[in-house]
Short mmCIF file of N, CA and C in Angstrom, two decimals:
data_model
loop_
_atom_site.label_atom_id
_atom_site.label_comp_id
_atom_site.label_asym_id
_atom_site.label_seq_id
_atom_site.Cartn_x
_atom_site.Cartn_y
_atom_site.Cartn_z
N MET A 13 0.82 -1.18 0.00
CA MET A 13 0.00 0.01 0.00
C MET A 13 0.88 1.26 -0.01
N TYR A 14 1.95 1.24 0.78
CA TYR A 14 2.83 2.40 0.80
C TYR A 14 3.55 2.60 -0.53
N ASP A 15 3.67 1.52 -1.33
CA ASP A 15 4.27 1.62 -2.66
C ASP A 15 3.43 2.59 -3.50
N THR A 16 2.13 2.56 -3.29
CA THR A 16 1.22 3.39 -4.06
C THR A 16 1.16 4.82 -3.53
N PHE A 17 1.11 4.97 -2.20
CA PHE A 17 0.90 6.29 -1.61
C PHE A 17 2.16 6.92 -1.02
N GLY A 18 3.21 6.19 -0.90
CA GLY A 18 4.48 6.77 -0.42
C GLY A 18 4.73 6.51 1.03
N ASP A 19 3.92 7.06 1.89
CA ASP A 19 4.13 6.86 3.34
C ASP A 19 2.80 7.01 4.07
N LYS A 20 2.80 6.75 5.35
CA LYS A 20 1.61 6.75 6.14
C LYS A 20 0.93 8.15 6.16
N HIS A 21 1.73 9.17 6.27
CA HIS A 21 1.19 10.53 6.29
C HIS A 21 0.50 10.89 4.99
N THR A 22 1.13 10.57 3.87
CA THR A 22 0.53 10.84 2.56
C THR A 22 -0.76 10.06 2.37
N LEU A 23 -0.75 8.82 2.82
CA LEU A 23 -1.97 7.99 2.76
C LEU A 23 -3.08 8.63 3.59
N PHE A 24 -2.76 9.11 4.79
CA PHE A 24 -3.74 9.76 5.63
C PHE A 24 -4.30 11.02 4.96
N LEU A 25 -3.43 11.82 4.37
CA LEU A 25 -3.88 13.04 3.68
C LEU A 25 -4.83 12.73 2.53
N LYS A 26 -4.53 11.66 1.81
CA LYS A 26 -5.41 11.24 0.71
C LYS A 26 -6.76 10.77 1.27
N ALA A 27 -6.72 10.00 2.37
CA ALA A 27 -7.97 9.54 3.00
C ALA A 27 -8.79 10.73 3.52
N LEU A 28 -8.10 11.71 4.08
CA LEU A 28 -8.80 12.92 4.57
C LEU A 28 -9.44 13.69 3.40
N ALA A 29 -8.75 13.81 2.31
CA ALA A 29 -9.29 14.48 1.12
C ALA A 29 -10.50 13.72 0.60
N ARG A 30 -10.43 12.42 0.56
CA ARG A 30 -11.58 11.62 0.08
C ARG A 30 -12.77 11.78 1.05
N TYR A 31 -12.47 11.77 2.35
CA TYR A 31 -13.55 11.95 3.33
C TYR A 31 -14.17 13.34 3.21
N ASP A 32 -13.31 14.35 2.95
CA ASP A 32 -13.81 15.69 2.75
C ASP A 32 -14.80 15.76 1.61
N GLN A 33 -14.51 15.11 0.51
CA GLN A 33 -15.44 15.09 -0.61
C GLN A 33 -16.74 14.36 -0.22
N PHE A 34 -16.61 13.24 0.46
CA PHE A 34 -17.79 12.47 0.90
C PHE A 34 -18.67 13.36 1.82
N ALA A 35 -18.05 14.02 2.81
CA ALA A 35 -18.79 14.82 3.76
C ALA A 35 -19.42 16.04 3.09
N ASN A 36 -18.69 16.63 2.19
CA ASN A 36 -19.23 17.79 1.44
C ASN A 36 -20.42 17.39 0.59
N ASP A 37 -20.33 16.24 -0.09
CA ASP A 37 -21.45 15.74 -0.88
C ASP A 37 -22.67 15.45 0.00
N LEU A 38 -22.42 14.85 1.16
CA LEU A 38 -23.51 14.52 2.09
C LEU A 38 -24.21 15.80 2.57
N PHE A 39 -23.43 16.81 2.93
CA PHE A 39 -23.97 18.10 3.35
C PHE A 39 -24.84 18.69 2.26
N GLN A 40 -24.30 18.73 1.03
CA GLN A 40 -25.00 19.34 -0.10
C GLN A 40 -26.27 18.57 -0.46
N LYS A 41 -26.17 17.25 -0.46
CA LYS A 41 -27.35 16.43 -0.77
C LYS A 41 -28.47 16.67 0.26
N ALA A 42 -28.07 16.72 1.53
CA ALA A 42 -29.07 16.98 2.56
C ALA A 42 -29.70 18.37 2.40
N SER A 43 -28.88 19.37 2.15
CA SER A 43 -29.36 20.73 1.93
C SER A 43 -30.31 20.81 0.73
N ASP A 44 -29.94 20.15 -0.34
CA ASP A 44 -30.73 20.22 -1.57
C ASP A 44 -32.04 19.42 -1.46
N SER A 45 -32.15 18.57 -0.45
CA SER A 45 -33.39 17.75 -0.32
C SER A 45 -34.57 18.50 0.26
N GLU A 46 -34.33 19.72 0.72
CA GLU A 46 -35.39 20.51 1.35
C GLU A 46 -35.46 21.92 0.71
N THR A 47 -36.58 22.59 0.94
CA THR A 47 -36.75 23.93 0.32
C THR A 47 -36.70 25.07 1.34
N THR A 48 -37.02 24.81 2.60
CA THR A 48 -37.01 25.87 3.59
C THR A 48 -35.71 25.85 4.39
N LEU A 49 -35.39 26.95 5.05
CA LEU A 49 -34.18 27.00 5.87
C LEU A 49 -34.20 25.95 6.94
N LEU A 50 -35.28 25.89 7.72
CA LEU A 50 -35.34 24.90 8.82
C LEU A 50 -35.31 23.48 8.26
N GLY A 51 -35.96 23.23 7.15
CA GLY A 51 -35.93 21.91 6.54
C GLY A 51 -34.50 21.56 6.12
N LYS A 52 -33.81 22.49 5.50
CA LYS A 52 -32.43 22.24 5.08
C LYS A 52 -31.53 21.96 6.27
N LEU A 53 -31.65 22.80 7.32
CA LEU A 53 -30.80 22.59 8.50
C LEU A 53 -31.12 21.26 9.18
N ARG A 54 -32.40 20.93 9.29
CA ARG A 54 -32.78 19.67 9.92
C ARG A 54 -32.19 18.50 9.12
N ALA A 55 -32.28 18.57 7.81
CA ALA A 55 -31.74 17.48 6.96
C ALA A 55 -30.23 17.40 7.10
N ILE A 56 -29.56 18.53 7.17
CA ILE A 56 -28.08 18.54 7.32
C ILE A 56 -27.69 17.90 8.65
N PHE A 57 -28.35 18.33 9.73
CA PHE A 57 -28.01 17.77 11.04
C PHE A 57 -28.38 16.31 11.15
N HIS A 58 -29.51 15.92 10.55
CA HIS A 58 -29.89 14.49 10.56
C HIS A 58 -28.91 13.65 9.76
N SER A 59 -28.40 14.19 8.67
CA SER A 59 -27.43 13.43 7.87
C SER A 59 -26.17 13.14 8.66
N ALA A 60 -25.81 14.04 9.58
CA ALA A 60 -24.63 13.86 10.40
C ALA A 60 -24.93 12.93 11.59
N ALA A 61 -26.11 13.07 12.17
CA ALA A 61 -26.45 12.32 13.38
C ALA A 61 -26.88 10.88 13.09
N PHE A 62 -27.55 10.69 11.97
CA PHE A 62 -28.12 9.39 11.69
C PHE A 62 -27.58 8.83 10.38
N GLN A 63 -26.27 8.64 10.35
CA GLN A 63 -25.65 8.09 9.15
C GLN A 63 -26.04 6.62 9.03
N ASN A 64 -25.68 6.05 7.93
CA ASN A 64 -25.89 4.62 7.69
C ASN A 64 -25.42 3.84 8.94
N ARG A 65 -26.24 2.98 9.43
CA ARG A 65 -25.91 2.24 10.68
C ARG A 65 -24.72 1.30 10.53
N THR A 66 -24.33 1.02 9.30
CA THR A 66 -23.15 0.15 9.09
C THR A 66 -21.86 0.98 9.06
N SER A 67 -21.98 2.30 8.95
CA SER A 67 -20.81 3.16 8.93
C SER A 67 -20.29 3.37 10.33
N PRO A 68 -19.01 3.62 10.47
CA PRO A 68 -18.49 3.95 11.81
C PRO A 68 -19.14 5.26 12.32
N LYS A 69 -19.38 5.33 13.61
CA LYS A 69 -19.95 6.52 14.20
C LYS A 69 -18.90 7.60 14.29
N GLY A 70 -19.36 8.83 14.20
CA GLY A 70 -18.47 9.97 14.36
C GLY A 70 -18.05 10.55 13.01
N CYS A 71 -16.91 11.24 13.03
CA CYS A 71 -16.50 12.00 11.88
C CYS A 71 -14.97 12.08 11.84
N LEU A 72 -14.41 11.68 10.71
CA LEU A 72 -12.95 11.73 10.57
C LEU A 72 -12.43 13.15 10.71
N MET A 73 -13.19 14.13 10.21
CA MET A 73 -12.80 15.54 10.30
C MET A 73 -12.71 15.98 11.78
N VAL A 74 -13.72 15.66 12.54
CA VAL A 74 -13.73 16.02 13.96
C VAL A 74 -12.65 15.28 14.71
N ASN A 75 -12.54 13.99 14.47
CA ASN A 75 -11.50 13.18 15.14
C ASN A 75 -10.11 13.76 14.85
N SER A 76 -9.87 14.06 13.61
CA SER A 76 -8.56 14.61 13.21
C SER A 76 -8.31 15.97 13.84
N ALA A 77 -9.37 16.78 13.92
CA ALA A 77 -9.21 18.11 14.52
C ALA A 77 -8.83 17.99 16.00
N THR A 78 -9.44 17.07 16.71
CA THR A 78 -9.17 16.97 18.15
C THR A 78 -7.84 16.25 18.42
N GLU A 79 -7.40 15.41 17.51
CA GLU A 79 -6.19 14.64 17.77
C GLU A 79 -4.94 15.15 17.03
N LEU A 80 -5.11 15.73 15.86
CA LEU A 80 -3.93 16.02 15.02
C LEU A 80 -3.72 17.48 14.65
N ALA A 81 -4.73 18.28 14.69
CA ALA A 81 -4.64 19.64 14.16
C ALA A 81 -3.53 20.46 14.80
N VAL A 82 -3.30 20.29 16.10
CA VAL A 82 -2.27 21.09 16.77
C VAL A 82 -0.87 20.51 16.64
N ILE A 83 -0.78 19.24 16.27
CA ILE A 83 0.56 18.65 16.15
C ILE A 83 1.04 18.43 14.73
N ASP A 84 0.12 18.56 13.77
CA ASP A 84 0.46 18.40 12.36
C ASP A 84 -0.04 19.60 11.60
N PRO A 85 0.84 20.59 11.34
CA PRO A 85 0.39 21.82 10.67
C PRO A 85 -0.31 21.60 9.33
N GLU A 86 0.15 20.61 8.58
CA GLU A 86 -0.46 20.34 7.26
C GLU A 86 -1.91 19.87 7.46
N VAL A 87 -2.11 18.94 8.36
CA VAL A 87 -3.46 18.45 8.65
C VAL A 87 -4.30 19.61 9.23
N GLY A 88 -3.72 20.41 10.11
CA GLY A 88 -4.42 21.52 10.70
C GLY A 88 -4.92 22.51 9.67
N ALA A 89 -4.08 22.80 8.67
CA ALA A 89 -4.48 23.73 7.61
C ALA A 89 -5.62 23.16 6.76
N ILE A 90 -5.53 21.87 6.45
CA ILE A 90 -6.62 21.22 5.70
C ILE A 90 -7.91 21.26 6.46
N LEU A 91 -7.86 20.94 7.76
CA LEU A 91 -9.06 20.95 8.58
C LEU A 91 -9.63 22.34 8.71
N GLN A 92 -8.78 23.34 8.84
CA GLN A 92 -9.26 24.73 8.89
C GLN A 92 -10.05 25.09 7.66
N ARG A 93 -9.55 24.69 6.50
CA ARG A 93 -10.25 24.94 5.24
C ARG A 93 -11.61 24.20 5.24
N MET A 94 -11.64 22.96 5.74
CA MET A 94 -12.88 22.18 5.76
C MET A 94 -13.91 22.82 6.66
N PHE A 95 -13.50 23.22 7.87
CA PHE A 95 -14.42 23.86 8.83
C PHE A 95 -14.89 25.20 8.28
N THR A 96 -13.99 25.96 7.69
CA THR A 96 -14.34 27.26 7.15
C THR A 96 -15.35 27.10 5.99
N ARG A 97 -15.15 26.12 5.17
CA ARG A 97 -16.09 25.86 4.05
C ARG A 97 -17.48 25.55 4.60
N ASN A 98 -17.56 24.70 5.64
CA ASN A 98 -18.86 24.38 6.20
C ASN A 98 -19.53 25.63 6.77
N GLN A 99 -18.74 26.46 7.44
CA GLN A 99 -19.28 27.67 8.02
C GLN A 99 -19.79 28.62 6.92
N ARG A 100 -19.04 28.71 5.82
CA ARG A 100 -19.52 29.55 4.70
C ARG A 100 -20.80 28.99 4.11
N LYS A 101 -20.92 27.68 4.04
CA LYS A 101 -22.13 27.09 3.52
C LYS A 101 -23.35 27.41 4.39
N PHE A 102 -23.12 27.33 5.71
CA PHE A 102 -24.19 27.72 6.62
C PHE A 102 -24.53 29.19 6.45
N SER A 103 -23.53 30.04 6.34
CA SER A 103 -23.72 31.47 6.18
C SER A 103 -24.53 31.77 4.88
N THR A 104 -24.19 31.07 3.82
CA THR A 104 -24.90 31.24 2.53
C THR A 104 -26.36 30.84 2.69
N LEU A 105 -26.63 29.71 3.33
CA LEU A 105 -28.02 29.30 3.54
C LEU A 105 -28.78 30.35 4.36
N LEU A 106 -28.16 30.88 5.39
CA LEU A 106 -28.80 31.87 6.25
C LEU A 106 -29.04 33.17 5.49
N GLY A 107 -28.08 33.57 4.70
CA GLY A 107 -28.24 34.80 3.90
C GLY A 107 -29.39 34.64 2.90
N GLN A 108 -29.47 33.50 2.27
CA GLN A 108 -30.58 33.24 1.33
C GLN A 108 -31.91 33.28 2.04
N ALA A 109 -31.95 32.70 3.25
CA ALA A 109 -33.18 32.68 4.02
C ALA A 109 -33.59 34.12 4.41
N GLN A 110 -32.62 34.97 4.72
CA GLN A 110 -32.94 36.36 4.99
C GLN A 110 -33.56 37.05 3.78
N LEU A 111 -32.96 36.77 2.61
CA LEU A 111 -33.51 37.38 1.36
C LEU A 111 -34.94 36.93 1.09
N HIS A 112 -35.28 35.71 1.50
CA HIS A 112 -36.63 35.17 1.27
C HIS A 112 -37.55 35.41 2.43
N GLY A 113 -37.10 36.13 3.44
CA GLY A 113 -37.96 36.46 4.59
C GLY A 113 -38.13 35.33 5.57
N GLU A 114 -37.35 34.28 5.48
CA GLU A 114 -37.46 33.15 6.43
C GLU A 114 -36.69 33.40 7.70
N LEU A 115 -35.78 34.36 7.70
CA LEU A 115 -34.94 34.64 8.83
C LEU A 115 -34.84 36.16 9.00
N SER A 116 -34.91 36.59 10.25
CA SER A 116 -34.89 38.03 10.54
C SER A 116 -33.64 38.69 9.96
N ALA A 117 -33.83 39.83 9.37
CA ALA A 117 -32.71 40.63 8.80
C ALA A 117 -31.84 41.18 9.93
N ASN A 118 -32.34 41.17 11.15
CA ASN A 118 -31.57 41.67 12.30
C ASN A 118 -30.47 40.71 12.74
N LEU A 119 -30.53 39.47 12.31
CA LEU A 119 -29.54 38.47 12.71
C LEU A 119 -28.33 38.53 11.81
N ASP A 120 -27.17 38.29 12.40
CA ASP A 120 -25.92 38.26 11.65
C ASP A 120 -25.69 36.87 11.11
N PRO A 121 -25.79 36.64 9.78
CA PRO A 121 -25.68 35.28 9.27
C PRO A 121 -24.29 34.66 9.54
N ASP A 122 -23.24 35.48 9.59
CA ASP A 122 -21.92 34.91 9.86
C ASP A 122 -21.79 34.43 11.30
N ALA A 123 -22.30 35.20 12.26
CA ALA A 123 -22.27 34.79 13.67
C ALA A 123 -23.15 33.53 13.88
N LEU A 124 -24.32 33.54 13.24
CA LEU A 124 -25.21 32.40 13.35
C LEU A 124 -24.61 31.14 12.68
N ALA A 125 -23.89 31.36 11.59
CA ALA A 125 -23.22 30.26 10.88
C ALA A 125 -22.12 29.64 11.77
N SER A 126 -21.43 30.50 12.53
CA SER A 126 -20.41 30.01 13.43
C SER A 126 -21.05 29.13 14.53
N TYR A 127 -22.19 29.59 15.04
CA TYR A 127 -22.94 28.81 16.01
C TYR A 127 -23.37 27.46 15.44
N LEU A 128 -23.91 27.49 14.24
CA LEU A 128 -24.37 26.25 13.58
C LEU A 128 -23.22 25.30 13.30
N ASN A 129 -22.09 25.85 12.87
CA ASN A 129 -20.92 25.01 12.59
C ASN A 129 -20.45 24.32 13.87
N ASN A 130 -20.48 25.05 14.98
CA ASN A 130 -20.12 24.45 16.26
C ASN A 130 -21.11 23.34 16.67
N ALA A 131 -22.39 23.63 16.50
CA ALA A 131 -23.42 22.63 16.83
C ALA A 131 -23.29 21.41 15.91
N PHE A 132 -22.98 21.64 14.64
CA PHE A 132 -22.80 20.55 13.66
C PHE A 132 -21.64 19.65 14.08
N THR A 133 -20.56 20.28 14.53
CA THR A 133 -19.41 19.51 15.03
C THR A 133 -19.82 18.72 16.27
N GLY A 134 -20.57 19.38 17.15
CA GLY A 134 -21.00 18.73 18.41
C GLY A 134 -21.89 17.54 18.16
N ILE A 135 -22.80 17.62 17.20
CA ILE A 135 -23.68 16.49 16.96
C ILE A 135 -22.89 15.28 16.44
N ARG A 136 -21.84 15.58 15.68
CA ARG A 136 -21.02 14.46 15.18
C ARG A 136 -20.23 13.82 16.28
N VAL A 137 -19.86 14.57 17.33
CA VAL A 137 -19.21 13.98 18.48
C VAL A 137 -20.23 13.18 19.28
N MET A 138 -21.43 13.71 19.47
CA MET A 138 -22.45 13.05 20.25
C MET A 138 -22.85 11.70 19.65
N THR A 139 -22.76 11.54 18.34
CA THR A 139 -23.13 10.26 17.73
C THR A 139 -22.23 9.14 18.25
N LYS A 140 -21.03 9.50 18.70
CA LYS A 140 -20.11 8.49 19.18
C LYS A 140 -20.44 8.04 20.63
N VAL A 141 -21.09 8.89 21.39
CA VAL A 141 -21.31 8.57 22.80
C VAL A 141 -22.78 8.37 23.18
N SER A 142 -23.68 8.87 22.38
CA SER A 142 -25.09 8.76 22.69
C SER A 142 -25.64 7.43 22.16
N THR A 143 -26.39 6.78 22.99
CA THR A 143 -27.05 5.54 22.56
C THR A 143 -28.52 5.79 22.22
N SER A 144 -28.92 7.05 22.33
CA SER A 144 -30.33 7.39 22.18
C SER A 144 -30.58 8.26 20.97
N ASP A 145 -31.34 7.74 20.02
CA ASP A 145 -31.75 8.56 18.88
C ASP A 145 -32.60 9.71 19.36
N GLN A 146 -33.39 9.51 20.40
CA GLN A 146 -34.22 10.55 20.94
C GLN A 146 -33.38 11.71 21.46
N GLU A 147 -32.26 11.42 22.11
CA GLU A 147 -31.39 12.48 22.60
C GLU A 147 -30.81 13.27 21.43
N LEU A 148 -30.39 12.60 20.38
CA LEU A 148 -29.86 13.31 19.22
C LEU A 148 -30.91 14.15 18.57
N ASP A 149 -32.14 13.63 18.46
CA ASP A 149 -33.26 14.42 17.93
C ASP A 149 -33.53 15.68 18.79
N GLN A 150 -33.44 15.53 20.11
CA GLN A 150 -33.67 16.69 21.00
C GLN A 150 -32.59 17.72 20.83
N ILE A 151 -31.35 17.30 20.63
CA ILE A 151 -30.25 18.24 20.42
C ILE A 151 -30.48 19.02 19.12
N ILE A 152 -30.89 18.32 18.09
CA ILE A 152 -31.16 18.97 16.80
C ILE A 152 -32.32 19.95 16.96
N ALA A 153 -33.39 19.52 17.64
CA ALA A 153 -34.56 20.39 17.85
C ALA A 153 -34.18 21.66 18.60
N MET A 154 -33.35 21.52 19.62
CA MET A 154 -32.93 22.73 20.39
C MET A 154 -32.07 23.66 19.54
N THR A 155 -31.21 23.07 18.73
CA THR A 155 -30.36 23.87 17.83
C THR A 155 -31.23 24.65 16.88
N LEU A 156 -32.22 24.00 16.29
CA LEU A 156 -33.12 24.69 15.33
C LEU A 156 -34.02 25.71 16.06
N ALA A 157 -34.37 25.44 17.28
CA ALA A 157 -35.18 26.41 18.07
C ALA A 157 -34.40 27.71 18.27
N ALA A 158 -33.10 27.64 18.42
CA ALA A 158 -32.28 28.84 18.58
C ALA A 158 -32.34 29.70 17.31
N ILE A 159 -32.51 29.06 16.16
CA ILE A 159 -32.58 29.80 14.89
C ILE A 159 -33.91 30.56 14.81
N ARG A 160 -34.94 29.97 15.35
CA ARG A 160 -36.27 30.56 15.25
C ARG A 160 -36.47 31.72 16.19
N SER A 161 -35.68 31.81 17.25
CA SER A 161 -35.89 32.87 18.26
C SER A 161 -35.17 34.15 17.92
#
């Protein structure tokens, strides 16, 4: 395997890039499956919380951020771009919702996107430790309730 990829680090970087594409596609597919802001957000959070039951729980991006970002600058830079992209996607959804009157114009879409990105990361962590789908549903409901207020 190392004959193909060179070394363990290069192999990991390629796996992270492949996971990034998978996660990005999953986010986009979930967002595209709904028409309203709350529907889009619910679908995005559900796609993270309730992945295919045969897939490993959690998220390679989150795991890598907590374990490697501070000790491997190359991985840290890649993860920063990944997290920033997700935050921009949330900000874009929120901005569009403001234009369509679904979200108050008084709210800062960038600040709210930061909150959502943090909650999105948190739900992916919770999938590793929660044994209750009801608990995950409640977390998602509370996150979406914050958007409505």
